[in-house]
mmCIF file of C-alpha atoms in Angstrom:
data_model
loop_
_atom_site.group_PDB
_atom_site.id
_atom_site.type_symbol
_atom_site.label_atom_id
_atom_site.label_comp_id
_atom_site.label_asym_id
_atom_site.label_seq_id
_atom_site.Cartn_x
_atom_site.Cartn_y
_atom_site.Cartn_z
ATOM 1 C CA MET A 32 -0.049 -0.041 -0.028
ATOM 2 C CA SER A 33 1.513 3.267 -1.083
ATOM 3 C CA LYS A 34 2.191 6.170 1.594
ATOM 4 C CA LEU A 35 2.278 9.880 1.360
ATOM 5 C CA VAL A 36 5.343 11.421 2.697
ATOM 6 C CA LEU A 37 5.683 15.067 3.348
ATOM 7 C CA GLY A 38 9.173 16.256 3.693
ATOM 8 C CA ILE A 39 10.518 19.468 5.257
ATOM 9 C CA GLU A 40 14.161 20.788 4.663
ATOM 10 C CA SER A 41 15.272 23.815 6.942
ATOM 11 C CA SER A 42 18.980 22.933 7.567
ATOM 12 C CA CYS A 43 20.410 26.414 6.344
ATOM 13 C CA ASP A 44 19.301 28.990 4.146
ATOM 14 C CA GLU A 45 16.522 27.284 2.007
ATOM 15 C CA THR A 46 13.200 26.255 3.288
ATOM 16 C CA GLY A 47 11.877 23.406 1.211
ATOM 17 C CA VAL A 48 8.617 21.324 1.379
ATOM 18 C CA ALA A 49 7.748 18.185 -0.814
ATOM 19 C CA LEU A 50 5.362 15.435 -1.060
ATOM 20 C CA VAL A 51 6.182 11.887 -2.508
ATOM 21 C CA ARG A 52 4.186 8.883 -2.782
ATOM 22 C CA THR A 53 5.885 5.354 -2.045
ATOM 23 C CA ARG A 54 5.543 2.742 -4.755
ATOM 24 C CA GLY A 55 5.854 -1.023 -4.564
ATOM 25 C CA GLY A 56 8.048 -3.268 -6.522
ATOM 26 C CA GLY A 57 11.297 -1.506 -5.767
ATOM 27 C CA ARG A 58 10.197 1.434 -7.759
ATOM 28 C CA VAL A 59 11.506 4.953 -6.883
ATOM 29 C CA PRO A 60 8.734 6.992 -4.896
ATOM 30 C CA GLU A 61 6.958 9.533 -6.956
ATOM 31 C CA LEU A 62 7.494 13.334 -6.507
ATOM 32 C CA LEU A 63 4.074 14.802 -6.534
ATOM 33 C CA ALA A 64 4.788 18.417 -5.729
ATOM 34 C CA HIS A 65 7.534 20.541 -4.079
ATOM 35 C CA ALA A 66 8.088 24.200 -3.187
ATOM 36 C CA LEU A 67 11.286 26.060 -2.253
ATOM 37 C CA HIS A 68 12.065 29.516 -0.597
ATOM 38 C CA THR A 69 15.653 30.639 -0.947
ATOM 39 C CA GLN A 70 17.018 33.136 1.588
ATOM 40 C CA VAL A 71 19.906 34.296 -0.664
ATOM 41 C CA ALA A 72 18.659 37.822 -1.071
ATOM 42 C CA MET A 73 18.222 38.194 2.694
ATOM 43 C CA HIS A 74 21.638 37.059 3.393
ATOM 44 C CA ALA A 75 23.344 38.819 0.597
ATOM 45 C CA ASP A 76 23.799 42.061 2.553
ATOM 46 C CA TYR A 77 25.978 40.349 5.257
ATOM 47 C CA GLY A 78 28.128 38.207 2.802
ATOM 48 C CA GLY A 79 26.982 35.031 4.146
ATOM 49 C CA VAL A 80 24.252 33.150 6.056
ATOM 50 C CA VAL A 81 23.212 34.839 9.437
ATOM 51 C CA PRO A 82 21.991 31.811 11.595
ATOM 52 C CA GLU A 83 19.386 33.804 13.569
ATOM 53 C CA LEU A 84 17.877 35.338 10.507
ATOM 54 C CA ALA A 85 17.735 32.035 8.799
ATOM 55 C CA SER A 86 15.867 30.492 11.490
ATOM 56 C CA ARG A 87 13.276 33.122 11.760
ATOM 57 C CA ASP A 88 12.688 33.131 8.093
ATOM 58 C CA HIS A 89 12.120 29.342 8.157
ATOM 59 C CA ILE A 90 9.403 29.926 10.659
ATOM 60 C CA ARG A 91 7.641 32.452 8.313
ATOM 61 C CA ARG A 92 7.968 30.245 5.269
ATOM 62 C CA VAL A 93 7.304 26.633 6.177
ATOM 63 C CA ILE A 94 3.702 26.432 6.742
ATOM 64 C CA PRO A 95 2.592 28.530 3.601
ATOM 65 C CA LEU A 96 4.881 26.330 1.491
ATOM 66 C CA ALA A 97 3.380 23.071 2.914
ATOM 67 C CA ASN A 98 -0.096 24.429 2.158
ATOM 68 C CA HIS A 99 1.025 25.239 -1.342
ATOM 69 C CA VAL A 100 2.562 21.861 -1.777
ATOM 70 C CA LEU A 101 -0.560 20.092 -0.765
ATOM 71 C CA ALA A 102 -2.863 22.176 -2.958
ATOM 72 C CA GLN A 103 -0.384 21.589 -5.952
ATOM 73 C CA ALA A 104 -0.726 17.950 -5.383
ATOM 74 C CA GLY A 105 -4.612 17.966 -4.844
ATOM 75 C CA GLN A 106 -4.057 16.201 -1.278
ATOM 76 C CA ALA A 107 -5.664 17.107 2.065
ATOM 77 C CA LEU A 108 -3.608 17.454 5.093
ATOM 78 C CA ALA A 109 -5.307 14.395 6.692
ATOM 79 C CA ALA A 110 -4.157 12.292 3.786
ATOM 80 C CA ILE A 111 -0.392 12.474 4.797
ATOM 81 C CA ASP A 112 0.965 9.157 6.113
ATOM 82 C CA VAL A 113 4.500 10.277 7.249
ATOM 83 C CA ILE A 114 6.125 13.422 8.053
ATOM 84 C CA ALA A 115 9.894 13.608 7.314
ATOM 85 C CA TYR A 116 12.191 16.472 8.372
ATOM 86 C CA THR A 117 15.978 17.250 8.192
ATOM 87 C CA ARG A 118 17.458 16.150 11.522
ATOM 88 C CA GLY A 119 20.915 17.217 10.585
ATOM 89 C CA PRO A 120 23.600 18.173 9.881
ATOM 90 C CA GLY A 121 23.099 21.925 9.631
ATOM 91 C CA LEU A 122 22.485 25.069 11.675
ATOM 92 C CA ALA A 123 20.989 23.986 14.941
ATOM 93 C CA GLY A 124 18.284 26.804 15.004
ATOM 94 C CA ALA A 125 17.402 26.287 11.527
ATOM 95 C CA LEU A 126 16.982 22.577 12.122
ATOM 96 C CA LEU A 127 14.875 23.064 15.083
ATOM 97 C CA VAL A 128 12.288 24.920 13.061
ATOM 98 C CA GLY A 129 11.724 22.024 10.527
ATOM 99 C CA ALA A 130 11.949 19.466 13.332
ATOM 100 C CA GLY A 131 9.470 21.436 15.662
ATOM 101 C CA VAL A 132 6.983 21.967 12.763
ATOM 102 C CA ALA A 133 7.091 18.264 11.691
ATOM 103 C CA CYS A 134 6.562 16.725 15.196
ATOM 104 C CA ALA A 135 4.006 19.232 16.013
ATOM 105 C CA LEU A 136 2.075 18.490 12.850
ATOM 106 C CA GLY A 137 2.645 14.833 13.374
ATOM 107 C CA ALA A 138 1.140 15.030 16.899
ATOM 108 C CA ALA A 139 -1.845 16.996 15.771
ATOM 109 C CA LEU A 140 -2.573 14.554 12.868
ATOM 110 C CA GLY A 141 -1.687 11.466 14.878
ATOM 111 C CA LYS A 142 0.766 10.452 12.182
ATOM 112 C CA PRO A 143 4.479 9.171 12.507
ATOM 113 C CA VAL A 144 7.663 11.224 11.842
ATOM 114 C CA LEU A 145 10.963 10.515 10.696
ATOM 115 C CA GLY A 146 14.192 12.524 11.056
ATOM 116 C CA VAL A 147 16.367 12.427 7.872
ATOM 117 C CA HIS A 148 20.178 12.790 7.371
ATOM 118 C CA HIS A 149 20.716 15.860 5.085
ATOM 119 C CA LEU A 150 23.432 14.181 3.034
ATOM 120 C CA GLU A 151 21.482 11.069 2.615
ATOM 121 C CA GLY A 152 19.025 13.304 0.906
ATOM 122 C CA HIS A 153 21.513 14.627 -1.535
ATOM 123 C CA LEU A 154 22.979 11.197 -2.098
ATOM 124 C CA LEU A 155 19.565 9.684 -3.122
ATOM 125 C CA SER A 156 18.316 12.925 -4.778
ATOM 126 C CA PRO A 157 19.480 11.778 -8.501
ATOM 127 C CA PHE A 158 16.706 9.070 -8.364
ATOM 128 C CA LEU A 159 14.354 11.731 -8.950
ATOM 129 C CA SER A 160 15.845 12.761 -12.205
ATOM 130 C CA ALA A 161 14.827 11.818 -15.806
ATOM 131 C CA ASP A 162 17.843 9.386 -15.723
ATOM 132 C CA PRO A 163 17.959 7.843 -12.467
ATOM 133 C CA PRO A 164 20.999 5.628 -11.366
ATOM 134 C CA GLU A 165 20.929 1.939 -10.407
ATOM 135 C CA PHE A 166 22.837 0.475 -7.397
ATOM 136 C CA PRO A 167 25.627 0.054 -6.821
ATOM 137 C CA PHE A 168 27.589 3.321 -7.686
ATOM 138 C CA VAL A 169 30.330 5.661 -6.603
ATOM 139 C CA ALA A 170 28.833 8.947 -5.300
ATOM 140 C CA LEU A 171 30.622 12.215 -5.256
ATOM 141 C CA LEU A 172 28.881 14.566 -2.586
ATOM 142 C CA VAL A 173 30.041 18.024 -3.274
ATOM 143 C CA SER A 174 28.345 21.016 -1.322
ATOM 144 C CA GLY A 175 29.242 23.924 0.698
ATOM 145 C CA GLY A 176 30.158 22.087 3.678
ATOM 146 C CA HIS A 177 30.824 18.532 2.438
ATOM 147 C CA THR A 178 33.110 16.834 0.018
ATOM 148 C CA GLN A 179 33.079 12.990 0.063
ATOM 149 C CA LEU A 180 33.371 9.820 -2.027
ATOM 150 C CA MET A 181 31.226 6.964 -1.143
ATOM 151 C CA ARG A 182 30.478 3.627 -2.381
ATOM 152 C CA VAL A 183 26.731 3.055 -2.433
ATOM 153 C CA ASP A 184 25.420 -0.519 -2.694
ATOM 154 C CA GLY A 185 21.829 0.302 -1.884
ATOM 155 C CA VAL A 186 19.726 2.542 0.518
ATOM 156 C CA GLY A 187 21.357 2.569 3.791
ATOM 157 C CA ARG A 188 24.483 0.623 2.441
ATOM 158 C CA TYR A 189 27.204 3.283 2.396
ATOM 159 C CA GLN A 190 30.966 3.097 2.572
ATOM 160 C CA LEU A 191 32.974 6.102 2.831
ATOM 161 C CA LEU A 192 35.975 6.190 0.509
ATOM 162 C CA GLY A 193 37.415 9.468 1.082
ATOM 163 C CA GLU A 194 36.554 13.051 2.254
ATOM 164 C CA THR A 195 37.946 16.457 2.772
ATOM 165 C CA ILE A 196 40.351 17.052 5.612
ATOM 166 C CA ASP A 197 39.784 20.659 5.702
ATOM 167 C CA ASP A 198 37.669 22.991 3.535
ATOM 168 C CA ALA A 199 34.884 21.512 1.285
ATOM 169 C CA ALA A 200 34.902 22.150 -2.409
ATOM 170 C CA GLY A 201 31.945 24.526 -2.031
ATOM 171 C CA GLU A 202 33.817 26.321 0.700
ATOM 172 C CA ALA A 203 36.717 26.701 -1.732
ATOM 173 C CA PHE A 204 34.415 28.197 -4.431
ATOM 174 C CA ASP A 205 32.708 30.643 -1.822
ATOM 175 C CA LYS A 206 35.775 31.747 -0.054
ATOM 176 C CA SER A 207 37.822 32.339 -3.171
ATOM 177 C CA ALA A 208 34.821 34.318 -4.627
ATOM 178 C CA LYS A 209 35.062 36.503 -1.460
ATOM 179 C CA LEU A 210 38.798 37.104 -1.932
ATOM 180 C CA LEU A 211 37.818 38.283 -5.329
ATOM 181 C CA GLY A 212 35.170 40.646 -4.179
ATOM 182 C CA LEU A 213 32.226 38.822 -5.557
ATOM 183 C CA GLY A 214 28.878 38.706 -3.982
ATOM 184 C CA TYR A 215 26.942 35.935 -2.055
ATOM 185 C CA PRO A 216 26.468 33.218 -2.843
ATOM 186 C CA GLY A 217 30.158 33.059 -4.007
ATOM 187 C CA GLY A 218 30.278 29.808 -5.791
ATOM 188 C CA PRO A 219 27.877 30.640 -8.598
ATOM 189 C CA ALA A 220 29.379 34.133 -8.984
ATOM 190 C CA LEU A 221 32.812 32.872 -9.341
ATOM 191 C CA ALA A 222 31.573 30.203 -11.913
ATOM 192 C CA ARG A 223 29.917 33.094 -14.020
ATOM 193 C CA LEU A 224 33.027 35.200 -13.783
ATOM 194 C CA ALA A 225 35.212 32.409 -14.704
ATOM 195 C CA GLU A 226 33.381 32.024 -18.161
ATOM 196 C CA PHE A 227 35.364 35.141 -19.243
ATOM 197 C CA GLY A 228 38.774 34.195 -17.997
ATOM 198 C CA ASP A 229 41.841 32.134 -18.960
ATOM 199 C CA ASP A 230 41.967 28.967 -16.819
ATOM 200 C CA THR A 231 45.573 28.528 -17.404
ATOM 201 C CA ALA A 232 46.445 32.151 -16.403
ATOM 202 C CA TYR A 233 47.633 31.457 -12.939
ATOM 203 C CA LYS A 234 49.268 28.223 -11.669
ATOM 204 C CA LEU A 235 47.472 27.128 -8.634
ATOM 205 C CA PRO A 236 47.863 24.137 -6.352
ATOM 206 C CA ARG A 237 45.938 20.891 -6.683
ATOM 207 C CA PRO A 238 46.168 19.657 -3.100
ATOM 208 C CA LEU A 239 46.360 15.817 -2.405
ATOM 209 C CA LEU A 240 45.849 15.274 -6.254
ATOM 210 C CA HIS A 241 48.810 12.743 -6.154
ATOM 211 C CA SER A 242 48.306 11.704 -2.360
ATOM 212 C CA GLY A 243 47.420 7.909 -3.269
ATOM 213 C CA ASN A 244 44.236 8.026 -1.433
ATOM 214 C CA LEU A 245 40.722 9.492 -1.822
ATOM 215 C CA ASP A 246 40.720 12.301 0.576
ATOM 216 C CA PHE A 247 40.525 16.142 -0.437
ATOM 217 C CA SER A 248 42.043 19.213 0.781
ATOM 218 C CA PHE A 249 41.053 22.799 -0.571
ATOM 219 C CA ALA A 250 42.418 25.043 2.204
ATOM 220 C CA GLY A 251 45.808 25.311 0.391
ATOM 221 C CA LEU A 252 44.250 26.497 -2.855
ATOM 222 C CA LYS A 253 42.114 29.144 -0.889
ATOM 223 C CA THR A 254 45.405 30.399 0.544
ATOM 224 C CA ALA A 255 47.146 30.426 -3.025
ATOM 225 C CA VAL A 256 44.138 32.419 -4.324
ATOM 226 C CA LEU A 257 44.660 34.953 -1.464
ATOM 227 C CA THR A 258 48.362 35.260 -2.237
ATOM 228 C CA GLN A 259 47.631 35.842 -5.931
ATOM 229 C CA ALA A 260 44.984 38.366 -5.186
ATOM 230 C CA LYS A 261 47.311 40.371 -2.958
ATOM 231 C CA LYS A 262 49.763 40.659 -5.792
ATOM 232 C CA PHE A 263 47.113 42.782 -7.725
ATOM 233 C CA GLU A 264 48.265 46.374 -7.471
ATOM 234 C CA GLY A 265 45.468 48.559 -6.539
ATOM 235 C CA ALA A 266 42.222 47.406 -8.058
ATOM 236 C CA PRO A 267 42.594 44.569 -10.420
ATOM 237 C CA CYS A 268 41.206 44.901 -13.892
ATOM 238 C CA GLU A 269 38.150 42.763 -14.708
ATOM 239 C CA GLN A 270 40.150 40.381 -16.755
ATOM 240 C CA MET A 271 42.717 39.665 -14.034
ATOM 241 C CA ARG A 272 39.784 38.618 -11.799
ATOM 242 C CA ALA A 273 38.082 36.662 -14.510
ATOM 243 C CA ASP A 274 41.315 34.778 -15.103
ATOM 244 C CA LEU A 275 41.987 34.003 -11.400
ATOM 245 C CA ALA A 276 38.325 32.923 -11.102
ATOM 246 C CA ALA A 277 38.760 30.552 -14.043
ATOM 247 C CA SER A 278 42.195 29.234 -12.660
ATOM 248 C CA THR A 279 40.660 28.582 -9.361
ATOM 249 C CA GLN A 280 37.482 26.789 -10.775
ATOM 250 C CA ALA A 281 39.925 24.702 -12.984
ATOM 251 C CA ALA A 282 41.940 23.593 -9.964
ATOM 252 C CA ILE A 283 38.985 22.393 -8.102
ATOM 253 C CA VAL A 284 37.249 20.602 -11.100
ATOM 254 C CA GLU A 285 40.588 18.877 -11.814
ATOM 255 C CA VAL A 286 40.814 17.448 -8.312
ATOM 256 C CA LEU A 287 37.116 16.382 -8.182
ATOM 257 C CA VAL A 288 37.513 14.680 -11.520
ATOM 258 C CA LYS A 289 40.705 12.812 -10.924
ATOM 259 C CA LYS A 290 39.594 11.616 -7.438
ATOM 260 C CA SER A 291 36.236 10.390 -8.824
ATOM 261 C CA LEU A 292 37.903 8.598 -11.458
ATOM 262 C CA ALA A 293 40.206 7.103 -8.993
ATOM 263 C CA ALA A 294 37.356 5.893 -6.842
ATOM 264 C CA LEU A 295 35.875 4.368 -9.840
ATOM 265 C CA LYS A 296 39.126 2.317 -10.594
ATOM 266 C CA ALA A 297 39.510 1.313 -6.997
ATOM 267 C CA THR A 298 36.103 -0.079 -6.667
ATOM 268 C CA GLY A 299 35.718 -1.350 -10.299
ATOM 269 C CA LEU A 300 32.294 0.282 -10.616
ATOM 270 C CA LYS A 301 31.009 1.765 -13.787
ATOM 271 C CA ARG A 302 28.444 4.247 -12.454
ATOM 272 C CA LEU A 303 28.980 7.653 -11.025
ATOM 273 C CA VAL A 304 26.514 9.741 -9.160
ATOM 274 C CA VAL A 305 27.056 13.688 -8.365
ATOM 275 C CA ALA A 306 25.094 15.292 -5.764
ATOM 276 C CA GLY A 307 25.166 18.443 -3.724
ATOM 277 C CA GLY A 308 25.153 22.149 -4.731
ATOM 278 C CA VAL A 309 28.479 21.898 -6.608
ATOM 279 C CA GLY A 310 27.008 19.348 -8.687
ATOM 280 C CA ALA A 311 25.312 22.069 -10.623
ATOM 281 C CA ASN A 312 28.557 23.583 -11.862
ATOM 282 C CA ALA A 313 28.535 23.462 -15.664
ATOM 283 C CA ARG A 314 32.494 23.143 -15.957
ATOM 284 C CA LEU A 315 32.472 20.172 -13.422
ATOM 285 C CA ARG A 316 29.654 18.517 -15.313
ATOM 286 C CA ALA A 317 31.419 18.845 -18.627
ATOM 287 C CA ALA A 318 34.789 17.556 -17.337
ATOM 288 C CA LEU A 319 32.951 14.425 -15.673
ATOM 289 C CA ASN A 320 31.000 13.772 -18.694
ATOM 290 C CA ALA A 321 34.088 13.822 -21.004
ATOM 291 C CA ALA A 322 36.265 11.801 -18.742
ATOM 292 C CA CYS A 323 33.774 9.056 -17.923
ATOM 293 C CA ALA A 324 32.731 8.690 -21.566
ATOM 294 C CA GLN A 325 36.220 7.894 -22.399
ATOM 295 C CA ARG A 326 35.950 4.966 -19.746
ATOM 296 C CA GLY A 327 32.498 3.758 -20.496
ATOM 297 C CA VAL A 328 31.170 5.106 -17.131
ATOM 298 C CA ARG A 329 27.703 6.384 -16.699
ATOM 299 C CA VAL A 330 27.263 9.565 -14.714
ATOM 300 C CA HIS A 331 23.980 10.658 -13.054
ATOM 301 C CA TYR A 332 23.061 14.160 -11.651
ATOM 302 C CA PRO A 333 20.025 15.513 -9.933
ATOM 303 C CA GLU A 334 17.982 17.858 -11.857
ATOM 304 C CA LEU A 335 19.480 21.447 -11.655
ATOM 305 C CA HIS A 336 16.656 22.770 -9.494
ATOM 306 C CA LEU A 337 17.187 19.749 -7.100
ATOM 307 C CA CYS A 338 20.843 20.330 -6.629
ATOM 308 C CA THR A 339 20.725 22.705 -3.867
ATOM 309 C CA ASP A 340 18.910 21.948 -0.402
ATOM 310 C CA ASN A 341 15.308 21.132 -0.980
ATOM 311 C CA GLY A 342 12.283 19.277 0.489
ATOM 312 C CA ALA A 343 12.018 16.702 -2.292
ATOM 313 C CA MET A 344 15.321 15.028 -1.321
ATOM 314 C CA ILE A 345 14.262 14.790 2.250
ATOM 315 C CA ALA A 346 10.893 13.184 1.383
ATOM 316 C CA LEU A 347 12.567 10.853 -1.048
ATOM 317 C CA ALA A 348 15.188 9.722 1.590
ATOM 318 C CA ALA A 349 12.437 9.074 4.110
ATOM 319 C CA ALA A 350 10.337 7.223 1.695
ATOM 320 C CA MET A 351 13.014 5.060 0.272
ATOM 321 C CA ARG A 352 14.210 4.232 3.802
ATOM 322 C CA VAL A 353 10.716 3.348 4.705
ATOM 323 C CA GLN A 354 10.323 1.092 1.451
ATOM 324 C CA ALA A 355 13.555 -0.635 2.273
ATOM 325 C CA GLY A 356 12.429 -1.479 5.707
ATOM 326 C CA ILE A 357 15.518 0.106 7.128
ATOM 327 C CA GLU A 358 13.699 2.603 9.544
ATOM 328 C CA ALA A 359 10.310 2.966 10.718
ATOM 329 C CA PRO A 360 8.798 6.317 11.359
ATOM 330 C CA ASN A 361 7.584 6.841 14.956
ATOM 331 C CA THR A 362 5.141 8.635 17.043
ATOM 332 C CA ASP A 363 7.446 9.763 19.766
ATOM 333 C CA TYR A 364 7.180 13.389 19.262
ATOM 334 C CA ALA A 365 10.013 14.450 21.448
ATOM 335 C CA PHE A 366 12.669 15.619 19.068
ATOM 336 C CA ASP A 367 16.259 16.631 18.785
ATOM 337 C CA VAL A 368 18.542 17.838 16.115
ATOM 338 C CA LYS A 369 22.148 16.968 15.010
ATOM 339 C CA PRO A 370 24.103 19.858 13.702
ATOM 340 C CA ARG A 371 27.081 17.561 13.405
ATOM 341 C CA TRP A 372 25.977 14.073 12.171
ATOM 342 C CA PRO A 373 28.392 11.967 10.357
ATOM 343 C CA LEU A 374 26.717 9.819 7.653
ATOM 344 C CA ASP A 375 28.373 6.660 9.014
ATOM 345 C CA MET A 376 26.297 7.119 12.370
ATOM 346 C CA LEU A 377 22.934 6.872 10.479
ATOM 347 C CA PRO A 378 21.164 3.537 11.055
ATOM 348 C CA LEU A 379 22.195 1.501 8.045
ATOM 349 C CA ALA A 380 20.809 -1.688 6.265
ATOM 350 C CA ALA A 381 21.946 -5.037 7.441
#
C-alpha cells in the first residue's frame, strides 16, 4: 500500500517542502509536488548566512509552503501518512524549526514522523531525475560543507572512500569568490566570472591530487588564491579577476574529477552519481562527462533545480528508507537535532 510522505528541509538558508508517494515493486517513490524558498537575497547584505535570521525566516515560510505543496498535489492534510524532516547536519536553530513543525504536525494529526540525514537526501536525489541511477555506484557528494566519495550499494548501504580533511569544495568556491570581491553566494558568482577568464593564467595548487588516497584538501588552494589576489596592484582589472576565477575553478574541478576516477578504478564500478550544490557547476559536469565517456562510465546528476537543498530530497530519502524497511517512522514526538552528524552514524541496512 502506497504512503504519502511530506518532507521538510530547513538545515541552512533554504526552506523546502515536498510530497512524495511510495511505490511497490522496488520502484522509486514519485514526487507529487515541491516548493522552495531561498534566503539568498536576505543574506546577501551580510556576505553569508546569518543563523538567527535564517531560523526566523524558516518559521515564516514553512507552513505557507506546506499548504502550497498540498494544494499543488491535490491532497488534503489528513491524507499524509508520514512527516519527514531534516534532523541534521546543519545550523541548530534552523534545524529546530523544521523538526518542531514536523513533530507538532505529526502529533496534531496522529501521524508518525522520521528524521532524515541531510547528506543522505543529497545522495539519493538523483533518483528523482529523468535518468535515475541503479545500485551500486560511486557517489561524489560536493556541497558547501561536505566533499566525500562513497560507495553506495543500496539504500542505507554506504561505505566512505574519502573525504575532505579541511575545506570542502563548496567552501573553496565561496571563500575564493569573497577574496575576489564577488557577491553571495560566491560559488555561482565565481563560475559566472570564470566564463570570461583564462583557466591557465595562474598556476594554482591541486592539493592531495597525487596523495595515493581518495581524500581531499582545498584550504591550500584558498591560501594560494589569497596570495595571488594580494599581488594585484590597487584595484585589479576585470580580466585579471576573471582569469583568477577561471584558474581557481579549473583547480577544483581537476581534483574532483581525478579523485572520482580513482574511486571508480578502486571499486571497479562503472556508474558515478554526483550530488550536492557544486554538482550544478557546468564546468564540473562537462569535465566529468568527458572523462567518464572515455572510460565507459555512466554519470548521473540530480535535476538542476534539485541540486541545492530542497524538500524533495528529504521526502525521497524518508520514503526510500521506509520502502527498504531500514527505519520505521515513529510517534515519539519528542525531538532533537544533530548539527554535526556523520553519515556513518546513520542507521544502516543489514
